[in-house]
Amino acid sequence: VQLQASGGGLVQAGGSLRLSCAASGLTFSSYAMAWFRQSPGKEREFVGGINWSGGSTYYAGSVKGRFTISRDNGKSTVYLQMNRLKAEDTAVYYCAAGGHPVRANNDYHYWGQGTLVTVSS
């Protein structure tokens, strides 16, 4: 199983980025997908999650209204659209695949390698 995250980079505060996570080696549509992030010196934290169909999404309070998670089961890819970025969103972002229901803890079966997002203020 591979989860390949991409789309990170340097962006100014107030800007936008879209992260992608392409999955292979698993029946993608059977899995809940989630994004987590980790800043230096901090614990990894839940950002958002989406159920198998895309019909239900969940967000951390710190990103609700700014970030949108979506998925394309035909492409085995999950996305994280990040708008109105803030300096405190700077982190390595990880995608994860797991069973249902979507959970905010680290109990996921598979993890991607992470992509760095840096927001300059």
mmCIF file with all atom_site columns, C-alpha atoms in Angstrom:
data_model
loop_
_atom_site.group_PDB
_atom_site.id
_atom_site.type_symbol
_atom_site.label_atom_id
_atom_site.label_alt_id
_atom_site.label_comp_id
_atom_site.label_asym_id
_atom_site.label_entity_id
_atom_site.label_seq_id
_atom_site.pdbx_PDB_ins_code
_atom_site.Cartn_x
_atom_site.Cartn_y
_atom_site.Cartn_z
_atom_site.occupancy
_atom_site.B_iso_or_equiv
_atom_site.pdbx_formal_charge
_atom_site.auth_seq_id
_atom_site.auth_comp_id
_atom_site.auth_asym_id
_atom_site.auth_atom_id
_atom_site.pdbx_PDB_model_num
ATOM 1   C CA . VAL A 1 1   ? 0.000   0.000  0.000  1.00 0.00 ? 1   VAL A CA 1
ATOM 2   C CA . GLN A 1 2   ? 1.237   3.469  -0.886 1.00 0.00 ? 2   GLN A CA 1
ATOM 3   C CA . LEU A 1 3   ? -0.158  6.873  -0.063 1.00 0.00 ? 3   LEU A CA 1
ATOM 4   C CA . GLN A 1 4   ? 1.659   9.593  -1.994 1.00 0.00 ? 4   GLN A CA 1
ATOM 5   C CA . ALA A 1 5   ? 0.988   13.113 -0.740 1.00 0.00 ? 5   ALA A CA 1
ATOM 6   C CA . SER A 1 6   ? 1.857   16.108 -2.893 1.00 0.00 ? 6   SER A CA 1
ATOM 7   C CA . GLY A 1 7   ? 1.032   19.764 -3.380 1.00 0.00 ? 7   GLY A CA 1
ATOM 8   C CA . GLY A 1 8   ? 2.825   21.330 -0.454 1.00 0.00 ? 8   GLY A CA 1
ATOM 9   C CA . GLY A 1 9   ? 4.935   24.435 -0.797 1.00 0.00 ? 9   GLY A CA 1
ATOM 10  C CA . LEU A 1 10  ? 5.484   28.007 0.307  1.00 0.00 ? 10  LEU A CA 1
ATOM 11  C CA . VAL A 1 11  ? 2.530   30.380 0.275  1.00 0.00 ? 11  VAL A CA 1
ATOM 12  C CA . GLN A 1 12  ? 1.792   33.778 1.742  1.00 0.00 ? 12  GLN A CA 1
ATOM 13  C CA . ALA A 1 13  ? -0.720  34.186 4.522  1.00 0.00 ? 13  ALA A CA 1
ATOM 14  C CA . GLY A 1 14  ? -4.192  34.509 3.068  1.00 0.00 ? 14  GLY A CA 1
ATOM 15  C CA . GLY A 1 15  ? -3.309  32.337 0.098  1.00 0.00 ? 15  GLY A CA 1
ATOM 16  C CA . SER A 1 16  ? -4.457  28.878 -0.955 1.00 0.00 ? 16  SER A CA 1
ATOM 17  C CA . LEU A 1 17  ? -2.991  25.460 -1.646 1.00 0.00 ? 17  LEU A CA 1
ATOM 18  C CA . ARG A 1 18  ? -4.474  22.140 -2.664 1.00 0.00 ? 18  ARG A CA 1
ATOM 19  C CA . LEU A 1 19  ? -2.919  18.952 -1.380 1.00 0.00 ? 19  LEU A CA 1
ATOM 20  C CA . SER A 1 20  ? -3.435  15.606 -3.071 1.00 0.00 ? 20  SER A CA 1
ATOM 21  C CA . CYS A 1 21  ? -2.923  12.098 -1.799 1.00 0.00 ? 21  CYS A CA 1
ATOM 22  C CA . ALA A 1 22  ? -2.868  9.314  -4.378 1.00 0.00 ? 22  ALA A CA 1
ATOM 23  C CA . ALA A 1 23  ? -3.448  5.821  -3.040 1.00 0.00 ? 23  ALA A CA 1
ATOM 24  C CA . SER A 1 24  ? -2.422  2.500  -4.533 1.00 0.00 ? 24  SER A CA 1
ATOM 25  C CA . GLY A 1 25  ? -2.480  -1.104 -3.410 1.00 0.00 ? 25  GLY A CA 1
ATOM 26  C CA . LEU A 1 26  ? -5.759  -0.891 -1.549 1.00 0.00 ? 26  LEU A CA 1
ATOM 27  C CA . THR A 1 27  ? -9.469  -0.792 -2.325 1.00 0.00 ? 27  THR A CA 1
ATOM 28  C CA . PHE A 1 28  ? -9.603  2.958  -1.934 1.00 0.00 ? 28  PHE A CA 1
ATOM 29  C CA . SER A 1 29  ? -13.372 3.305  -1.874 1.00 0.00 ? 29  SER A CA 1
ATOM 30  C CA . SER A 1 30  ? -13.558 1.034  1.186  1.00 0.00 ? 30  SER A CA 1
ATOM 31  C CA . TYR A 1 31  ? -11.482 3.329  3.349  1.00 0.00 ? 31  TYR A CA 1
ATOM 32  C CA . ALA A 1 32  ? -12.120 6.447  5.332  1.00 0.00 ? 32  ALA A CA 1
ATOM 33  C CA . MET A 1 33  ? -9.432  8.998  4.554  1.00 0.00 ? 33  MET A CA 1
ATOM 34  C CA . ALA A 1 34  ? -8.009  11.721 6.725  1.00 0.00 ? 34  ALA A CA 1
ATOM 35  C CA . TRP A 1 35  ? -5.445  14.485 6.793  1.00 0.00 ? 35  TRP A CA 1
ATOM 36  C CA . PHE A 1 36  ? -3.228  15.151 9.799  1.00 0.00 ? 36  PHE A CA 1
ATOM 37  C CA . ARG A 1 37  ? -0.486  17.693 10.335 1.00 0.00 ? 37  ARG A CA 1
ATOM 38  C CA . GLN A 1 38  ? 2.526   18.082 12.564 1.00 0.00 ? 38  GLN A CA 1
ATOM 39  C CA . SER A 1 39  ? 4.389   21.282 13.369 1.00 0.00 ? 39  SER A CA 1
ATOM 40  C CA . PRO A 1 40  ? 7.880   21.318 14.905 1.00 0.00 ? 40  PRO A CA 1
ATOM 41  C CA . GLY A 1 41  ? 7.715   20.537 18.594 1.00 0.00 ? 41  GLY A CA 1
ATOM 42  C CA . LYS A 1 42  ? 4.032   19.663 18.472 1.00 0.00 ? 42  LYS A CA 1
ATOM 43  C CA . GLU A 1 43  ? 2.046   16.452 18.412 1.00 0.00 ? 43  GLU A CA 1
ATOM 44  C CA . ARG A 1 44  ? 0.473   15.300 15.178 1.00 0.00 ? 44  ARG A CA 1
ATOM 45  C CA . GLU A 1 45  ? -3.077  16.584 14.997 1.00 0.00 ? 45  GLU A CA 1
ATOM 46  C CA . PHE A 1 46  ? -6.204  15.723 13.044 1.00 0.00 ? 46  PHE A CA 1
ATOM 47  C CA . VAL A 1 47  ? -7.115  18.208 10.310 1.00 0.00 ? 47  VAL A CA 1
ATOM 48  C CA . GLY A 1 48  ? -10.065 16.586 8.571  1.00 0.00 ? 48  GLY A CA 1
ATOM 49  C CA . GLY A 1 49  ? -11.576 13.304 7.457  1.00 0.00 ? 49  GLY A CA 1
ATOM 50  C CA . ILE A 1 50  ? -13.983 11.956 4.868  1.00 0.00 ? 50  ILE A CA 1
ATOM 51  C CA . ASN A 1 51  ? -16.013 8.783  4.701  1.00 0.00 ? 51  ASN A CA 1
ATOM 52  C CA . TRP A 1 52  ? -15.853 6.238  1.884  1.00 0.00 ? 52  TRP A CA 1
ATOM 53  C CA . SER A 1 53  ? -18.405 7.930  -0.341 1.00 0.00 ? 53  SER A CA 1
ATOM 54  C CA . GLY A 1 54  ? -17.441 11.519 0.327  1.00 0.00 ? 54  GLY A CA 1
ATOM 55  C CA . GLY A 1 55  ? -20.875 12.143 1.761  1.00 0.00 ? 55  GLY A CA 1
ATOM 56  C CA . SER A 1 56  ? -19.609 12.953 5.241  1.00 0.00 ? 56  SER A CA 1
ATOM 57  C CA . THR A 1 57  ? -16.710 15.186 6.172  1.00 0.00 ? 57  THR A CA 1
ATOM 58  C CA . TYR A 1 58  ? -15.241 16.194 9.525  1.00 0.00 ? 58  TYR A CA 1
ATOM 59  C CA . TYR A 1 59  ? -12.895 19.020 10.453 1.00 0.00 ? 59  TYR A CA 1
ATOM 60  C CA . ALA A 1 60  ? -10.839 20.266 13.336 1.00 0.00 ? 60  ALA A CA 1
ATOM 61  C CA . GLY A 1 61  ? -12.184 23.489 14.735 1.00 0.00 ? 61  GLY A CA 1
ATOM 62  C CA . SER A 1 62  ? -9.023  25.359 13.765 1.00 0.00 ? 62  SER A CA 1
ATOM 63  C CA . VAL A 1 63  ? -9.579  24.747 10.030 1.00 0.00 ? 63  VAL A CA 1
ATOM 64  C CA . LYS A 1 64  ? -13.363 24.534 9.739  1.00 0.00 ? 64  LYS A CA 1
ATOM 65  C CA . GLY A 1 65  ? -14.642 26.986 7.159  1.00 0.00 ? 65  GLY A CA 1
ATOM 66  C CA . ARG A 1 66  ? -11.199 27.367 5.561  1.00 0.00 ? 66  ARG A CA 1
ATOM 67  C CA . PHE A 1 67  ? -10.256 23.826 4.539  1.00 0.00 ? 67  PHE A CA 1
ATOM 68  C CA . THR A 1 68  ? -12.271 21.381 2.439  1.00 0.00 ? 68  THR A CA 1
ATOM 69  C CA . ILE A 1 69  ? -11.583 17.685 2.101  1.00 0.00 ? 69  ILE A CA 1
ATOM 70  C CA . SER A 1 70  ? -12.852 15.749 -0.898 1.00 0.00 ? 70  SER A CA 1
ATOM 71  C CA . ARG A 1 71  ? -12.148 12.499 -2.687 1.00 0.00 ? 71  ARG A CA 1
ATOM 72  C CA . ASP A 1 72  ? -12.311 10.964 -6.144 1.00 0.00 ? 72  ASP A CA 1
ATOM 73  C CA . ASN A 1 73  ? -12.737 7.223  -5.807 1.00 0.00 ? 73  ASN A CA 1
ATOM 74  C CA . GLY A 1 74  ? -12.226 6.754  -9.541 1.00 0.00 ? 74  GLY A CA 1
ATOM 75  C CA . LYS A 1 75  ? -8.751  8.241  -9.186 1.00 0.00 ? 75  LYS A CA 1
ATOM 76  C CA . SER A 1 76  ? -8.063  6.785  -5.709 1.00 0.00 ? 76  SER A CA 1
ATOM 77  C CA . THR A 1 77  ? -7.177  10.277 -4.553 1.00 0.00 ? 77  THR A CA 1
ATOM 78  C CA . VAL A 1 78  ? -8.129  12.448 -1.609 1.00 0.00 ? 78  VAL A CA 1
ATOM 79  C CA . TYR A 1 79  ? -7.705  16.202 -1.636 1.00 0.00 ? 79  TYR A CA 1
ATOM 80  C CA . LEU A 1 80  ? -7.345  18.969 0.908  1.00 0.00 ? 80  LEU A CA 1
ATOM 81  C CA . GLN A 1 81  ? -8.206  22.423 -0.351 1.00 0.00 ? 81  GLN A CA 1
ATOM 82  C CA . MET A 1 82  ? -6.733  24.987 2.022  1.00 0.00 ? 82  MET A CA 1
ATOM 83  C CA . ASN A 1 83  ? -7.894  28.587 1.799  1.00 0.00 ? 83  ASN A CA 1
ATOM 84  C CA . ARG A 1 84  ? -7.168  31.686 3.859  1.00 0.00 ? 84  ARG A CA 1
ATOM 85  C CA . LEU A 1 85  ? -3.983  30.091 5.112  1.00 0.00 ? 85  LEU A CA 1
ATOM 86  C CA . LYS A 1 86  ? -2.404  31.338 8.308  1.00 0.00 ? 86  LYS A CA 1
ATOM 87  C CA . ALA A 1 87  ? 1.150   31.138 9.626  1.00 0.00 ? 87  ALA A CA 1
ATOM 88  C CA . GLU A 1 88  ? -0.038  28.629 12.222 1.00 0.00 ? 88  GLU A CA 1
ATOM 89  C CA . ASP A 1 89  ? -1.062  26.247 9.421  1.00 0.00 ? 89  ASP A CA 1
ATOM 90  C CA . THR A 1 90  ? 2.646   25.681 8.713  1.00 0.00 ? 90  THR A CA 1
ATOM 91  C CA . ALA A 1 91  ? 3.284   21.961 9.168  1.00 0.00 ? 91  ALA A CA 1
ATOM 92  C CA . VAL A 1 92  ? 4.000   18.684 7.469  1.00 0.00 ? 92  VAL A CA 1
ATOM 93  C CA . TYR A 1 93  ? 0.680   17.342 6.244  1.00 0.00 ? 93  TYR A CA 1
ATOM 94  C CA . TYR A 1 94  ? 0.025   13.597 6.175  1.00 0.00 ? 94  TYR A CA 1
ATOM 95  C CA . CYS A 1 95  ? -2.768  11.623 4.597  1.00 0.00 ? 95  CYS A CA 1
ATOM 96  C CA . ALA A 1 96  ? -4.033  8.438  6.206  1.00 0.00 ? 96  ALA A CA 1
ATOM 97  C CA . ALA A 1 97  ? -6.379  5.588  5.324  1.00 0.00 ? 97  ALA A CA 1
ATOM 98  C CA . GLY A 1 98  ? -8.391  3.621  7.825  1.00 0.00 ? 98  GLY A CA 1
ATOM 99  C CA . GLY A 1 99  ? -11.601 1.869  8.658  1.00 0.00 ? 99  GLY A CA 1
ATOM 100 C CA . HIS A 1 100 ? -14.883 3.571  9.437  1.00 0.00 ? 100 HIS A CA 1
ATOM 101 C CA . PRO A 1 101 ? -15.966 5.645  11.170 1.00 0.00 ? 101 PRO A CA 1
ATOM 102 C CA . VAL A 1 102 ? -13.638 8.585  10.603 1.00 0.00 ? 102 VAL A CA 1
ATOM 103 C CA . ARG A 1 103 ? -11.584 9.111  13.742 1.00 0.00 ? 103 ARG A CA 1
ATOM 104 C CA . ALA A 1 104 ? -9.596  12.072 15.006 1.00 0.00 ? 104 ALA A CA 1
ATOM 105 C CA . ASN A 1 105 ? -6.988  9.903  16.678 1.00 0.00 ? 105 ASN A CA 1
ATOM 106 C CA . ASN A 1 106 ? -3.996  8.209  15.043 1.00 0.00 ? 106 ASN A CA 1
ATOM 107 C CA . ASP A 1 107 ? -5.729  4.848  14.627 1.00 0.00 ? 107 ASP A CA 1
ATOM 108 C CA . TYR A 1 108 ? -5.340  4.561  10.848 1.00 0.00 ? 108 TYR A CA 1
ATOM 109 C CA . HIS A 1 109 ? -3.965  1.599  8.934  1.00 0.00 ? 109 HIS A CA 1
ATOM 110 C CA . TYR A 1 110 ? -1.835  3.401  6.386  1.00 0.00 ? 110 TYR A CA 1
ATOM 111 C CA . TRP A 1 111 ? 0.041   6.699  6.282  1.00 0.00 ? 111 TRP A CA 1
ATOM 112 C CA . GLY A 1 112 ? 1.598   8.781  3.549  1.00 0.00 ? 112 GLY A CA 1
ATOM 113 C CA . GLN A 1 113 ? 5.061   10.294 3.719  1.00 0.00 ? 113 GLN A CA 1
ATOM 114 C CA . GLY A 1 114 ? 3.958   13.870 4.311  1.00 0.00 ? 114 GLY A CA 1
ATOM 115 C CA . THR A 1 115 ? 4.200   17.099 2.361  1.00 0.00 ? 115 THR A CA 1
ATOM 116 C CA . LEU A 1 116 ? 5.480   20.359 3.831  1.00 0.00 ? 116 LEU A CA 1
ATOM 117 C CA . VAL A 1 117 ? 3.290   23.453 3.846  1.00 0.00 ? 117 VAL A CA 1
ATOM 118 C CA . THR A 1 118 ? 4.944   26.718 4.838  1.00 0.00 ? 118 THR A CA 1
ATOM 119 C CA . VAL A 1 119 ? 2.839   29.829 5.270  1.00 0.00 ? 119 VAL A CA 1
ATOM 120 C CA . SER A 1 120 ? 4.754   33.093 5.469  1.00 0.00 ? 120 SER A CA 1
ATOM 121 C CA . SER A 1 121 ? 3.235   35.966 7.400  1.00 0.00 ? 121 SER A CA 1
#
